[in-house]
Short mmCIF file of C-alpha atoms in Angstrom, two decimals:
data_model
loop_
_atom_site.label_atom_id
_atom_site.label_comp_id
_atom_site.label_asym_id
_atom_site.label_seq_id
_atom_site.Cartn_x
_atom_site.Cartn_y
_atom_site.Cartn_z
CA ASP W 379 -0.22 0.12 -0.01
CA VAL W 380 1.15 3.49 -0.96
CA LYS W 381 1.56 5.59 2.40
CA VAL W 382 2.28 9.35 2.93
CA THR W 383 3.30 10.54 5.68
CA GLN W 384 3.32 13.94 7.14
CA SER W 385 5.29 14.85 9.97
CA SER W 386 2.76 16.02 12.74
CA ARG W 387 -0.98 15.88 12.92
CA TYR W 388 -1.70 19.09 14.62
CA LEU W 389 0.70 22.12 15.03
CA VAL W 390 0.58 25.52 17.13
CA LYS W 391 2.75 28.42 16.03
CA ARG W 392 3.16 31.69 16.52
CA THR W 393 2.53 34.94 14.34
CA GLY W 394 6.22 35.40 12.12
CA GLU W 395 7.51 31.98 12.89
CA LYS W 396 8.93 30.13 10.36
CA VAL W 397 6.88 26.96 9.70
CA PHE W 398 8.32 23.67 8.04
CA LEU W 399 5.67 20.96 7.08
CA GLU W 400 7.29 17.23 5.87
CA CYS W 401 5.73 14.89 3.60
CA VAL W 402 7.36 11.60 2.95
CA GLN W 403 6.22 9.20 0.48
CA ASP W 404 7.38 5.47 0.43
CA MET W 405 6.18 4.49 -3.22
CA ASP W 406 8.76 6.28 -5.36
CA HIS W 407 6.17 8.41 -6.66
CA GLU W 408 7.47 11.29 -9.03
CA ASN W 409 4.66 13.54 -8.59
CA MET W 410 4.04 15.39 -4.97
CA PHE W 411 1.42 17.96 -3.88
CA TRP W 412 0.64 20.46 -1.18
CA TYR W 413 -2.57 21.66 -0.40
CA ARG W 414 -4.83 23.54 1.98
CA GLN W 415 -8.46 22.62 2.84
CA ASP W 416 -10.70 24.66 4.46
CA PRO W 417 -14.37 24.87 4.94
CA GLY W 418 -16.64 25.79 2.21
CA LEU W 419 -13.07 25.99 -0.24
CA GLY W 420 -12.59 22.32 -0.71
CA LEU W 421 -8.80 21.54 -1.67
CA ARG W 422 -6.61 24.16 -2.86
CA LEU W 423 -3.48 23.59 -4.43
CA ILE W 424 -0.05 25.21 -3.09
CA TYR W 425 2.49 23.98 -5.23
CA PHE W 426 3.37 20.79 -6.91
CA SER W 427 6.46 18.66 -7.94
CA TYR W 428 6.70 16.56 -10.69
CA ASP W 429 10.38 15.43 -10.02
CA VAL W 430 13.43 16.24 -7.51
CA LYS W 431 14.57 20.31 -7.42
CA MET W 432 11.37 20.70 -9.66
CA LYS W 433 7.99 22.90 -8.25
CA GLU W 434 5.50 24.16 -9.66
CA LYS W 435 3.10 27.27 -8.17
CA GLY W 436 -0.53 25.98 -7.33
CA ASP W 437 -3.66 28.71 -6.87
CA ILE W 438 -2.58 29.89 -3.62
CA PRO W 439 1.32 30.08 -3.91
CA GLU W 440 1.65 33.58 -1.77
CA GLY W 441 3.64 32.97 1.56
CA TYR W 442 4.41 29.43 0.86
CA SER W 443 7.61 27.78 -0.36
CA VAL W 444 8.63 24.29 -1.02
CA SER W 445 11.52 22.09 -1.21
CA ARG W 446 12.32 19.15 -3.25
CA GLU W 447 15.76 17.43 -2.44
CA LYS W 448 15.10 13.89 -2.48
CA LYS W 449 12.16 12.21 -4.56
CA GLU W 450 10.49 10.82 -1.46
CA ARG W 451 9.86 14.24 0.77
CA PHE W 452 8.29 17.34 -0.01
CA SER W 453 8.50 20.12 2.06
CA LEU W 454 5.96 23.00 2.42
CA ILE W 455 7.54 26.19 4.44
CA LEU W 456 5.82 28.67 5.69
CA GLU W 457 8.22 31.72 5.73
CA SER W 458 6.54 33.88 8.22
CA ALA W 459 3.18 32.33 9.34
CA SER W 460 0.41 34.39 9.43
CA THR W 461 -3.28 34.04 11.15
CA ASN W 462 -4.53 33.37 7.67
CA GLN W 463 -2.58 30.03 6.92
CA THR W 464 -4.22 28.76 10.19
CA SER W 465 -6.03 25.56 8.12
CA MET W 466 -5.43 21.68 7.45
CA TYR W 467 -2.80 20.83 4.98
CA LEU W 468 -2.89 17.69 2.98
CA CYS W 469 0.05 16.36 1.19
CA ALA W 470 -0.51 13.66 -1.57
CA SER W 471 1.65 11.94 -4.12
CA SER W 472 0.84 10.48 -7.41
CA LEU W 473 3.06 8.11 -10.04
CA TRP W 474 4.07 9.54 -13.16
CA GLY W 475 1.73 8.43 -16.09
CA GLY W 476 3.23 9.88 -19.23
CA GLY W 477 -0.08 11.15 -20.94
CA ALA W 478 -2.15 10.25 -18.02
CA ALA W 479 -3.15 11.71 -14.96
CA ASN W 480 -3.05 9.62 -11.93
CA GLU W 481 -4.74 9.02 -8.77
CA GLN W 482 -3.47 10.83 -5.55
CA PHE W 483 -2.55 9.34 -2.59
CA PHE W 484 -3.25 11.39 0.41
CA GLY W 485 -1.53 11.84 3.63
CA PRO W 486 -3.78 12.37 7.13
CA GLY W 487 -2.93 16.12 6.81
CA THR W 488 -1.48 18.77 9.48
CA ARG W 489 -3.82 20.86 11.27
CA LEU W 490 -2.07 24.22 11.88
CA THR W 491 -2.96 26.60 13.84
CA VAL W 492 -1.29 30.36 14.06
CA LEU W 493 -1.67 32.32 16.76
CA ALA R 1487 -10.08 27.94 -16.90
CA GLN R 1488 -10.79 24.83 -15.42
CA LYS R 1489 -13.57 24.73 -12.67
CA VAL R 1490 -15.10 22.09 -10.74
CA THR R 1491 -18.61 22.72 -9.02
CA GLN R 1492 -20.37 20.91 -6.45
CA ALA R 1493 -23.46 22.51 -5.90
CA GLN R 1494 -24.50 20.41 -3.00
CA THR R 1495 -22.95 21.66 0.21
CA GLU R 1496 -24.80 18.97 2.43
CA ILE R 1497 -26.75 16.33 1.76
CA SER R 1498 -28.96 14.02 4.54
CA VAL R 1499 -30.35 11.01 3.62
CA VAL R 1500 -31.66 8.18 5.58
CA GLU R 1501 -29.79 4.52 5.27
CA LYS R 1502 -30.97 2.54 2.86
CA GLU R 1503 -31.99 5.51 0.39
CA ASP R 1504 -30.09 6.18 -2.88
CA VAL R 1505 -28.71 9.34 -2.89
CA THR R 1506 -26.53 11.32 -6.06
CA LEU R 1507 -23.89 13.85 -5.79
CA ASP R 1508 -23.47 16.38 -8.55
CA CYS R 1509 -20.44 17.57 -10.02
CA VAL R 1510 -20.04 20.06 -12.85
CA TYR R 1511 -16.56 20.95 -14.52
CA GLU R 1512 -15.44 23.35 -16.83
CA THR R 1513 -12.70 22.99 -19.04
CA ARG R 1514 -11.00 24.07 -22.28
CA ASP R 1515 -8.71 21.21 -22.78
CA THR R 1516 -10.00 18.19 -24.84
CA THR R 1517 -8.21 15.68 -22.68
CA TYR R 1518 -8.77 15.82 -19.04
CA TYR R 1519 -9.61 13.47 -16.48
CA LEU R 1520 -12.41 13.38 -13.50
CA PHE R 1521 -12.04 11.86 -10.21
CA TRP R 1522 -14.28 11.46 -6.95
CA TYR R 1523 -12.74 10.97 -3.57
CA LYS R 1524 -14.20 10.68 -0.54
CA GLN R 1525 -12.78 11.55 3.00
CA PRO R 1526 -14.24 10.00 6.09
CA PRO R 1527 -14.73 11.48 9.39
CA SER R 1528 -10.87 10.27 10.40
CA GLY R 1529 -9.85 12.71 7.73
CA GLU R 1530 -7.56 11.09 4.82
CA LEU R 1531 -8.76 11.35 1.56
CA VAL R 1532 -9.80 8.42 -0.32
CA PHE R 1533 -9.62 7.83 -4.12
CA LEU R 1534 -12.99 6.45 -5.82
CA ILE R 1535 -12.79 6.27 -9.27
CA ARG R 1536 -10.97 8.05 -12.36
CA ARG R 1537 -12.46 8.65 -15.71
CA ASN R 1538 -10.77 9.97 -19.07
CA SER R 1539 -12.52 12.68 -21.26
CA PHE R 1540 -12.60 9.82 -23.84
CA ASP R 1541 -14.25 7.27 -22.00
CA GLU R 1542 -18.03 8.36 -21.35
CA GLN R 1543 -19.36 5.17 -20.48
CA ASN R 1544 -20.80 5.21 -17.04
CA GLU R 1545 -19.30 2.87 -14.13
CA ILE R 1546 -20.49 0.51 -11.47
CA SER R 1547 -19.14 -0.42 -8.43
CA GLY R 1548 -20.95 -2.49 -5.83
CA ARG R 1549 -23.57 0.10 -4.72
CA TYR R 1550 -21.76 2.98 -6.22
CA SER R 1551 -22.05 4.40 -10.02
CA TRP R 1552 -21.15 7.44 -11.85
CA ASN R 1553 -22.66 9.39 -14.57
CA PHE R 1554 -20.11 10.82 -17.14
CA GLN R 1555 -21.65 13.17 -19.42
CA LYS R 1556 -19.69 15.63 -21.59
CA SER R 1557 -22.54 16.82 -23.33
CA THR R 1558 -23.33 18.76 -19.87
CA SER R 1559 -19.98 18.73 -18.45
CA SER R 1560 -20.95 16.50 -15.29
CA PHE R 1561 -19.50 13.56 -13.70
CA ASN R 1562 -22.22 12.30 -10.99
CA PHE R 1563 -21.81 9.95 -8.56
CA THR R 1564 -24.58 7.91 -7.05
CA ILE R 1565 -25.05 6.01 -3.99
CA THR R 1566 -27.34 2.91 -3.90
CA ALA R 1567 -28.95 1.74 -1.01
CA SER R 1568 -26.67 4.08 1.41
CA GLN R 1569 -25.44 3.01 4.67
CA VAL R 1570 -24.23 4.83 7.66
CA VAL R 1571 -20.57 3.96 6.78
CA ASP R 1572 -21.20 6.25 3.51
CA SER R 1573 -20.71 9.35 5.79
CA ALA R 1574 -17.92 11.51 4.71
CA VAL R 1575 -17.17 14.53 2.42
CA TYR R 1576 -17.13 13.79 -1.07
CA PHE R 1577 -15.04 15.57 -3.70
CA CYS R 1578 -15.13 15.39 -7.34
CA ALA R 1579 -11.74 16.74 -9.18
CA LEU R 1580 -10.70 17.67 -12.64
CA SER R 1581 -7.06 17.37 -14.24
CA GLU R 1582 -5.81 18.88 -16.67
CA LYS R 1583 -2.37 18.72 -18.37
CA ASP R 1584 0.27 21.36 -17.23
CA THR R 1585 3.71 22.05 -17.99
CA GLY R 1586 5.48 18.71 -17.10
CA GLY R 1587 2.17 16.93 -15.99
CA PHE R 1588 -1.29 17.36 -14.78
CA LYS R 1589 -2.94 19.95 -12.29
CA THR R 1590 -5.38 19.24 -10.17
CA ILE R 1591 -8.45 21.00 -9.30
CA PHE R 1592 -11.03 20.13 -6.63
CA GLY R 1593 -14.39 20.87 -5.50
CA ALA R 1594 -15.64 22.19 -2.64
CA GLY R 1595 -16.89 19.09 -1.63
CA THR R 1596 -20.31 17.66 -0.48
CA ARG R 1597 -20.65 16.12 3.21
CA LEU R 1598 -23.04 13.52 3.21
CA PHE R 1599 -24.84 12.41 6.25
CA VAL R 1600 -26.51 8.97 6.23
CA LYS R 1601 -28.92 8.57 9.29
CA ALA R 1602 -29.56 5.09 10.92
#
């Protein structure tokens, strides 16, 4: 079974802190994604990566950055956390499908609260 | 621009009722993929089905069925004889080609309550 793990289930940080959210997948997937989930808005794509050291902006990249130094790990960084970044953060991975989009496998999520 | 609309925010049914979750999408691409995911109360999203734009065949998997109609840009999901375990948030998603791969957009989700 594909397993996607996220470093924390719950995290509380203060405004202005630098925050690292880590995601690791164990199935050698090329693609990795970071989403945030807010009530009534569904999942919104922050960043995604098709390969090591590659990254693409999603729909809401402002205030975030990412790092993918190894294939299995995709980190989301909040450079200076703000209260409007309080949310549930979901990491996902998928197999590169060539000319096809494959299903994504999700981690359990990190609920981040910024005070 | 791609867009996915799930107009039903919440649906409440009694066990054994049939229920249909609507999904309408917008895309300019001719090649795209549609997905449904389930998010149970435990929180982790689980993949249910994938459909590509060239395959309009409807699909049935046990009590679940999906109706894909390109003419109305809809990909609706029906649960027959619903059960309490079907209570979850269901997301419809659309994937389109982007630089290097596919970008996925999710709808806002429909929360389904199935009462015993």
